[in-house]
Amino acid sequence: MEVLLFGIAKDIVGKSEIRFSETDELPGSVGDLKRLLTASYPEFGKLSSLAVAVNSEYATDAVFLTKDDEIAIIPPVSGG
Amino acid sequence: MNHERYIRQTILDGFGSEAQRKLSLAKVLVVGAGGLGVPVLTYLNAMGVGTLGIVDNDVVALTNLQRQVLYSENDIGLPKVVVAIEKLEQQNSETTLIGHTTYLSRENVFDILADYDMVVDASDNFPTRYLINDACVILKKPFVYGALHSFEGQVSVFNYKGGPTYRCIFPTMPQADEVPDCNANGVLGIIPGIIGNFQALEVVKMITGVGEVLSGKLLLFDGLSQNSRKIKFPLIPENLNIKELNPSYDFDCSIEESSISSEAFLNLLQTNTIQVIDVRTPKEFKRVHLEGAHNIPLGIIDESIEKIVFDEPIYMICQSGIRSKKAISKLRKIRPNATFINVNGGMNNLNFQSVGK
């Protein structure tokens, strides 16, 4: 499972992707992944709008995740 | 219209003089004449868009020059709208250029947008972006969104022919301290040039009907890797039902909470698992409440903080939206860094046929 980080998410984690290996316990859903991220990086808890895409499609918290999924964490960005 | 001038694009198969004629008749409003607005304006003006409106209330600053390539050193201190119009007139004297030397606000947005076919969001802050979205939904005008963060950018076309809106992907406006802007965070000079040009391209496609408009897709561009990817996202139909603007789009630091409209809140409930605290009395709560809401009456809320997850956004609701505000101001004193969001209008504004369980 590969999690790509954009915008402030990349800044919070300090890298542009997180890889879960076969042996890691994988988040079962988008909601689980958000909770996992917030537990590891509390600053995620501050973001009120955080879009998540699974395999390039927007995903709600209820969407299930599998080990081959590519996930993108897309916070809003404001700069112009 | 001088036909010779545009011959390099009118000889293109699939573009031609008909597309050029459409450009010449189009009226496009560009909100922001900064990093994104400059490339948008420069190319749309060069390509022959007939009428360009420019909204900006800033003056040119030295720190703008690394990315806002329309401006020169001797423009520092002058209003961007004035300088931009002067330079764009030299570039293409056929364009009708209309300056709006103001910031877009709740009060002026309908008047300013009225005469234009479409809007380009080249602004640099969330309040303006949400204001543009809501006003464009109400007026049924499409808008081209572009936004930047460091080495990255986002582009999409929202509200195009009944398609998804900004709120379909980012339902609520972030608070002032959540996401830094370019001034705080920095931006590599060329990134707004790239993203702004993508926005201009979408404008040209919408006007002429050439190609496929980037509607229902969010383009993510990363300048460091040259990777672009498109994220598909669906329309949440309620987001087209905005009938009036929010009472405020300001980051208001004196009222220490952000708020969400009942429509946006309903959308969020349907698509996300969120923490909802209902501060009405147990009796009111028993009569009717939202599925998953936790009942912590206002009177005891400051003694019940162990029931609240402060790491997650906290959506506060009551019957009309007043007690929930009071609850936020109480909790804010205990947990100043938590994210509190007041549900405007409370339970009174929610339609229970769609959410009551």
Coordinates of C-alpha atoms in Angstrom, one line a residue:
Chain A
M1 CA 0.0 0.0 0.0
E2 CA 1.4 3.3 -1.1
V3 CA 0.2 6.7 0.4
L4 CA 1.2 9.8 -1.6
L5 CA 1.2 13.0 0.3
F6 CA 0.5 16.4 -1.2
G7 CA 0.5 20.0 0.1
I8 CA 0.6 20.5 3.8
A9 CA 0.3 16.7 4.3
K10 CA 3.8 16.3 2.7
D11 CA 5.1 19.0 5.1
I12 CA 3.6 17.4 8.1
V13 CA 5.0 14.0 7.4
G14 CA 8.3 15.3 6.0
K15 CA 8.3 13.1 2.9
S16 CA 6.2 12.7 -0.2
E17 CA 5.0 9.1 0.4
I18 CA 4.5 6.5 3.1
R19 CA 4.8 2.8 2.1
F20 CA 3.1 0.1 4.1
S21 CA 4.9 -3.2 3.7
E22 CA 3.4 -6.7 3.6
T23 CA 4.1 -7.1 7.3
D24 CA 2.5 -3.9 8.5
E25 CA -1.0 -3.9 9.8
L26 CA -2.9 -2.1 7.0
P27 CA -5.7 0.4 7.6
G28 CA -8.9 -1.3 6.5
S29 CA -10.7 1.9 5.3
V30 CA -10.0 5.5 4.4
G31 CA -11.4 6.5 7.8
D32 CA -8.9 4.1 9.5
L33 CA -6.1 5.5 7.5
K34 CA -7.0 9.1 8.6
R35 CA -7.1 7.9 12.2
L36 CA -3.8 6.2 11.8
L37 CA -2.2 9.3 10.3
T38 CA -3.7 11.5 13.0
A39 CA -2.3 9.2 15.7
S40 CA 1.2 9.3 14.2
Y41 CA 1.1 13.0 13.2
P42 CA -1.4 14.9 15.4
E43 CA -1.2 17.9 13.1
F44 CA -3.5 16.0 10.7
G45 CA -6.2 16.5 13.3
K46 CA -6.3 20.2 12.7
L47 CA -7.3 19.9 9.0
S48 CA -11.0 20.3 8.6
S49 CA -11.1 19.4 4.9
L50 CA -8.8 16.6 3.7
A51 CA -9.6 14.9 0.4
V52 CA -8.4 11.3 -0.1
A53 CA -8.2 9.5 -3.4
V54 CA -7.9 5.8 -3.8
N55 CA -6.5 4.7 -7.2
S56 CA -7.1 8.2 -8.5
E57 CA -10.7 8.4 -7.4
Y58 CA -12.1 10.5 -4.6
A59 CA -12.9 8.3 -1.7
T60 CA -15.1 8.8 1.4
D61 CA -14.2 7.5 4.8
A62 CA -16.2 4.3 4.3
V63 CA -14.1 3.1 1.3
F64 CA -12.3 -0.1 2.0
L65 CA -8.6 -0.4 1.3
T66 CA -6.5 -3.3 0.0
K67 CA -2.8 -3.8 -0.1
D68 CA -2.4 -2.9 -3.8
D69 CA -4.1 0.5 -3.4
E70 CA -2.4 3.7 -4.2
I71 CA -3.8 6.4 -2.0
A72 CA -3.4 10.2 -2.3
I73 CA -3.8 12.5 0.6
I74 CA -4.9 15.9 -0.7
P75 CA -5.3 18.8 1.7
P76 CA -6.7 22.1 0.3
V77 CA -4.1 24.6 -0.8
S78 CA -4.7 28.3 -1.0
G79 CA -1.6 29.9 -2.6
G80 CA -1.9 32.0 -5.7
Chain B
M1 CA -10.9 41.6 -35.2
N2 CA -7.6 41.4 -37.0
H3 CA -7.6 37.9 -38.5
E4 CA -4.0 37.9 -39.5
R5 CA -3.0 38.3 -35.9
Y6 CA -4.5 35.0 -34.8
I7 CA -3.6 33.0 -37.8
R8 CA -1.2 30.6 -36.0
Q9 CA -4.1 29.3 -34.0
T10 CA -6.9 29.7 -36.6
I11 CA -5.0 27.5 -39.0
L12 CA -5.1 24.7 -36.4
D13 CA -7.4 21.8 -37.4
G14 CA -10.1 21.6 -34.8
F15 CA -9.7 25.3 -33.8
G16 CA -10.2 27.6 -36.8
S17 CA -11.8 31.0 -37.2
E18 CA -15.1 29.9 -35.5
A19 CA -13.2 29.2 -32.2
Q20 CA -11.4 32.5 -32.6
R21 CA -14.8 34.3 -33.1
K22 CA -16.0 32.7 -29.8
L23 CA -12.9 33.9 -28.0
S24 CA -13.5 37.4 -29.3
L25 CA -17.1 37.4 -27.9
A26 CA -16.2 35.9 -24.5
K27 CA -16.1 37.8 -21.2
V28 CA -13.9 36.4 -18.6
L29 CA -13.3 37.7 -15.0
V30 CA -10.0 37.0 -13.4
V31 CA -10.0 37.3 -9.6
G32 CA -6.5 38.1 -8.5
A33 CA -3.7 39.7 -10.6
G34 CA -0.9 38.0 -8.8
G35 CA 1.1 34.8 -9.4
L36 CA -1.8 32.9 -11.1
G37 CA -3.6 35.9 -12.5
V38 CA -0.6 37.3 -14.4
P39 CA -0.2 34.2 -16.7
V40 CA -3.9 33.8 -17.1
L41 CA -4.4 37.4 -18.2
T42 CA -1.3 37.5 -20.4
Y43 CA -2.3 34.5 -22.4
L44 CA -6.0 35.1 -22.6
N45 CA -5.2 38.6 -23.8
A46 CA -2.7 37.5 -26.3
M47 CA -5.0 34.8 -27.7
G48 CA -7.9 37.3 -28.3
V49 CA -10.4 36.8 -25.5
G50 CA -12.7 39.9 -26.2
T51 CA -13.3 41.1 -22.6
L52 CA -11.2 40.6 -19.6
G53 CA -12.1 41.8 -16.1
I54 CA -9.5 42.0 -13.4
V55 CA -10.3 42.1 -9.7
D56 CA -7.4 43.1 -7.4
N57 CA -6.8 45.6 -4.7
D58 CA -3.1 45.1 -4.2
V59 CA -0.1 47.2 -5.2
V60 CA 3.0 45.7 -6.8
A61 CA 5.7 44.8 -4.3
L62 CA 9.3 43.8 -4.7
T63 CA 8.6 40.3 -3.5
N64 CA 6.0 39.8 -6.2
L65 CA 8.6 40.1 -9.0
Q66 CA 10.1 36.6 -8.9
R67 CA 6.7 35.2 -10.2
Q68 CA 4.4 38.0 -11.3
V69 CA 6.2 38.5 -14.6
L70 CA 3.9 41.3 -16.0
Y71 CA 5.3 43.7 -13.4
S72 CA 8.6 45.6 -13.5
E73 CA 10.8 47.2 -10.9
N74 CA 9.5 50.6 -11.6
D75 CA 5.9 49.4 -11.0
I76 CA 6.6 48.8 -7.3
G77 CA 4.0 50.6 -5.2
L78 CA 1.5 51.1 -8.1
P79 CA -1.9 49.3 -8.1
K80 CA -1.7 46.0 -9.9
V81 CA -5.0 46.6 -11.7
V82 CA -3.7 49.8 -13.2
V83 CA -0.3 48.4 -14.2
A84 CA -1.8 45.2 -15.6
I85 CA -4.3 47.1 -17.7
E86 CA -1.6 49.4 -19.1
K87 CA 0.6 46.5 -20.1
L88 CA -2.2 44.3 -21.4
E89 CA -3.4 47.2 -23.6
Q90 CA 0.1 47.4 -25.1
Q91 CA 0.0 43.7 -25.7
N92 CA -3.4 43.6 -27.4
S93 CA -5.3 46.9 -28.1
E94 CA -8.4 44.9 -29.3
T95 CA -9.3 43.6 -25.8
T96 CA -11.8 45.3 -23.7
L97 CA -10.1 45.5 -20.3
I98 CA -12.1 46.2 -17.2
G99 CA -10.5 46.9 -13.8
H100 CA -12.2 46.3 -10.5
T101 CA -9.9 47.9 -8.0
T102 CA -11.3 46.1 -4.9
Y103 CA -11.2 42.8 -3.1
L104 CA -14.1 40.5 -3.9
S105 CA -16.5 40.5 -1.0
R106 CA -20.0 39.3 -0.1
E107 CA -21.2 42.8 -0.9
N108 CA -19.8 43.3 -4.3
V109 CA -19.5 39.7 -5.7
F110 CA -22.8 39.5 -7.5
D111 CA -22.4 42.9 -9.2
I112 CA -18.9 42.2 -10.3
L113 CA -19.6 38.7 -11.6
A114 CA -22.9 39.5 -13.3
D115 CA -21.5 40.5 -16.7
Y116 CA -19.0 37.7 -17.2
D117 CA -19.5 34.3 -18.8
M118 CA -17.0 32.6 -16.5
V119 CA -14.6 33.3 -13.6
V120 CA -11.0 32.4 -13.1
D121 CA -10.1 31.9 -9.4
A122 CA -6.6 33.2 -9.3
S123 CA -6.9 34.3 -5.7
D124 CA -4.5 33.5 -2.9
N125 CA -6.8 32.8 0.1
F126 CA -9.5 30.5 1.2
P127 CA -12.2 33.1 2.0
T128 CA -12.1 34.4 -1.6
R129 CA -12.1 30.8 -3.0
Y130 CA -15.2 29.8 -1.1
L131 CA -16.9 33.1 -1.9
I132 CA -16.2 32.6 -5.6
N133 CA -17.5 29.0 -5.4
D134 CA -20.7 29.9 -3.7
A135 CA -21.4 33.0 -5.9
C136 CA -20.7 31.0 -9.1
V137 CA -23.0 28.2 -8.0
I138 CA -25.8 30.7 -7.2
L139 CA -25.2 32.5 -10.6
K140 CA -24.7 29.2 -12.5
K141 CA -21.3 30.3 -13.9
P142 CA -18.4 27.9 -14.3
F143 CA -15.0 28.8 -12.7
V144 CA -11.5 27.6 -13.2
Y145 CA -9.8 26.9 -10.0
G146 CA -6.0 27.0 -9.5
A147 CA -4.0 26.9 -6.3
L148 CA -0.4 26.5 -5.2
H149 CA 1.6 25.1 -2.4
S150 CA 5.4 25.3 -2.5
F151 CA 6.4 23.2 -5.6
E152 CA 2.9 21.9 -6.3
G153 CA -0.3 23.1 -7.8
Q154 CA -4.0 22.1 -8.2
V155 CA -6.3 22.9 -11.2
S156 CA -9.9 22.0 -11.9
V157 CA -13.0 23.5 -13.5
F158 CA -15.9 23.7 -11.1
N159 CA -19.6 24.2 -11.6
Y160 CA -19.3 23.5 -15.3
K161 CA -22.6 22.4 -16.8
G162 CA -24.0 21.1 -13.6
G163 CA -20.7 19.4 -12.7
P164 CA -19.0 19.1 -9.3
T165 CA -18.0 22.2 -7.3
Y166 CA -15.1 23.2 -5.0
R167 CA -17.2 22.1 -2.0
C168 CA -17.6 18.6 -3.5
I169 CA -13.9 18.0 -2.9
F170 CA -13.2 20.4 0.0
P171 CA -16.5 20.8 1.8
T172 CA -15.5 23.3 4.5
M173 CA -13.3 26.3 4.6
P174 CA -10.1 25.7 6.6
Q175 CA -9.4 27.9 9.5
A176 CA -6.8 30.6 9.3
D177 CA -4.0 28.6 10.9
E178 CA -4.6 25.3 9.2
V179 CA -2.9 25.7 5.8
P180 CA -0.2 28.3 5.1
D181 CA -0.3 30.6 2.1
C182 CA 2.5 31.4 -0.4
N183 CA 3.5 34.4 1.7
A184 CA 4.1 32.3 4.7
N185 CA 5.1 29.1 3.0
G186 CA 6.9 30.3 -0.1
V187 CA 6.4 29.3 -3.8
L188 CA 8.9 28.6 -6.6
G189 CA 8.5 31.5 -9.1
I190 CA 7.7 29.3 -12.1
I191 CA 4.9 27.1 -10.4
P192 CA 2.2 29.8 -10.7
G193 CA 3.3 30.3 -14.3
I194 CA 2.6 26.7 -15.0
I195 CA -0.6 26.4 -13.0
G196 CA -1.9 29.7 -14.4
N197 CA -1.3 28.6 -17.9
F198 CA -3.3 25.4 -17.2
Q199 CA -6.1 27.6 -16.0
A200 CA -6.0 29.8 -19.1
L201 CA -6.1 26.6 -21.3
E202 CA -9.2 25.5 -19.5
V203 CA -10.8 28.9 -20.2
V204 CA -10.0 28.6 -23.9
K205 CA -11.5 25.1 -24.0
M206 CA -14.7 26.2 -22.3
I207 CA -15.1 29.2 -24.6
T208 CA -14.4 27.4 -27.8
G209 CA -15.6 23.9 -27.1
V210 CA -12.3 22.5 -28.2
G211 CA -11.0 19.5 -26.2
E212 CA -12.2 18.1 -22.9
V213 CA -12.8 20.4 -20.0
L214 CA -11.2 19.4 -16.7
S215 CA -14.6 19.1 -14.9
G216 CA -15.0 16.4 -12.2
K217 CA -11.2 16.0 -12.1
L218 CA -8.6 17.6 -9.9
L219 CA -5.2 17.9 -11.6
L220 CA -2.3 17.7 -9.1
F221 CA 1.0 18.9 -10.5
D222 CA 4.3 18.4 -8.7
G223 CA 7.0 20.5 -10.2
L224 CA 9.8 18.6 -8.4
S225 CA 9.0 15.3 -10.1
Q226 CA 7.1 16.7 -13.1
N227 CA 4.4 14.2 -12.1
S228 CA 0.8 15.2 -12.8
R229 CA -2.1 13.1 -11.8
K230 CA -5.8 13.5 -12.1
I231 CA -8.2 12.6 -9.3
K232 CA -11.8 11.9 -10.3
F233 CA -14.4 13.2 -8.0
P234 CA -18.2 13.1 -8.2
L235 CA -20.8 15.8 -7.9
I236 CA -22.5 16.0 -4.5
P237 CA -25.9 17.3 -5.7
E238 CA -26.6 19.3 -2.6
N239 CA -23.6 21.5 -3.3
L240 CA -25.5 22.9 -6.3
N241 CA -28.4 23.9 -4.0
I242 CA -26.7 26.9 -2.5
K243 CA -29.3 29.7 -2.4
E244 CA -27.5 32.4 -0.6
L245 CA -24.0 33.3 0.5
N246 CA -22.7 32.4 4.0
P247 CA -23.1 35.2 6.6
S248 CA -19.3 35.6 6.5
Y249 CA -16.3 34.4 4.6
D250 CA -13.7 36.0 6.8
F251 CA -11.2 34.3 8.9
D252 CA -12.7 36.0 12.0
C253 CA -10.3 35.7 14.9
S254 CA -12.6 37.6 17.3
I255 CA -15.3 34.9 16.9
E256 CA -13.1 32.0 17.7
E257 CA -14.8 29.3 15.7
S258 CA -15.4 28.5 12.1
S259 CA -18.8 27.5 10.9
I260 CA -20.5 25.4 8.3
S261 CA -23.8 25.9 6.5
S262 CA -26.5 23.3 7.0
E263 CA -26.2 22.2 3.4
A264 CA -22.5 21.6 3.6
F265 CA -22.9 19.9 6.9
L266 CA -25.4 17.5 5.5
N267 CA -23.1 16.6 2.6
L268 CA -20.3 16.0 5.0
L269 CA -22.5 13.7 7.2
Q270 CA -23.3 11.7 4.1
T271 CA -19.8 11.2 2.9
N272 CA -17.6 11.3 6.0
T273 CA -17.4 10.0 9.5
I274 CA -17.2 13.1 11.6
Q275 CA -17.4 14.0 15.3
V276 CA -20.7 15.7 16.1
I277 CA -21.4 17.0 19.6
D278 CA -25.0 17.9 20.3
V279 CA -25.2 20.4 23.2
R280 CA -29.0 20.4 23.7
T281 CA -30.7 18.9 26.7
P282 CA -31.1 15.1 27.0
K283 CA -34.8 15.6 26.5
E284 CA -34.4 17.5 23.2
F285 CA -31.8 15.0 22.1
K286 CA -34.1 12.1 22.8
R287 CA -36.8 13.6 20.7
V288 CA -34.7 13.8 17.6
H289 CA -31.0 13.7 16.9
L290 CA -28.4 12.9 14.2
E291 CA -27.1 9.4 14.0
G292 CA -23.7 9.2 15.6
A293 CA -24.1 12.5 17.4
H294 CA -22.9 12.6 21.1
N295 CA -25.1 14.4 23.5
I296 CA -23.2 16.6 26.0
P297 CA -25.5 19.4 27.2
L298 CA -24.1 22.9 27.3
G299 CA -24.4 23.2 31.1
I300 CA -22.0 20.3 31.7
I301 CA -19.8 20.5 28.7
D302 CA -16.7 21.9 30.5
E303 CA -16.8 19.0 32.9
S304 CA -17.3 16.4 30.2
I305 CA -14.3 17.0 28.0
E306 CA -13.1 13.4 28.3
K307 CA -15.9 12.5 25.9
I308 CA -14.6 14.7 23.2
V309 CA -11.8 13.8 20.8
F310 CA -9.8 17.0 20.5
D311 CA -7.5 15.6 17.8
E312 CA -10.3 15.6 15.3
P313 CA -12.5 18.4 14.1
I314 CA -15.4 19.0 16.4
Y315 CA -18.8 19.8 14.8
M316 CA -20.9 21.5 17.4
I317 CA -24.7 21.5 17.0
C318 CA -27.8 22.6 19.0
Q319 CA -31.3 23.6 18.0
S320 CA -30.6 27.0 16.4
G321 CA -26.8 27.4 16.4
I322 CA -26.6 29.7 19.5
R323 CA -25.9 27.3 22.3
S324 CA -23.3 25.4 20.1
K325 CA -21.5 28.7 19.7
K326 CA -21.4 29.2 23.5
A327 CA -20.2 25.6 23.9
I328 CA -17.3 26.4 21.4
S329 CA -16.3 29.5 23.3
K330 CA -16.3 27.5 26.6
L331 CA -14.2 24.7 25.2
R332 CA -11.9 27.0 23.3
K333 CA -10.6 28.3 26.7
I334 CA -9.8 24.7 27.7
R335 CA -8.4 23.5 24.4
P336 CA -7.3 26.6 22.4
N337 CA -5.8 24.5 19.6
A338 CA -8.7 22.2 18.8
T339 CA -10.7 22.7 15.6
F340 CA -14.3 23.7 16.4
I341 CA -16.9 24.1 13.7
N342 CA -20.3 25.5 14.5
V343 CA -23.3 24.1 12.5
N344 CA -25.1 27.3 11.4
G345 CA -28.8 27.3 12.2
G346 CA -28.5 24.1 14.1
M347 CA -31.1 21.3 13.9
N348 CA -33.7 23.8 12.7
N349 CA -32.0 24.0 9.4
L350 CA -31.5 20.3 8.8
N351 CA -33.9 18.2 6.7
F352 CA -34.6 15.1 8.7
Q353 CA -36.0 13.1 5.9
S354 CA -32.5 12.8 4.5
V355 CA -30.5 12.2 7.7
G356 CA -32.9 11.4 10.7
K357 CA -32.5 7.8 11.7

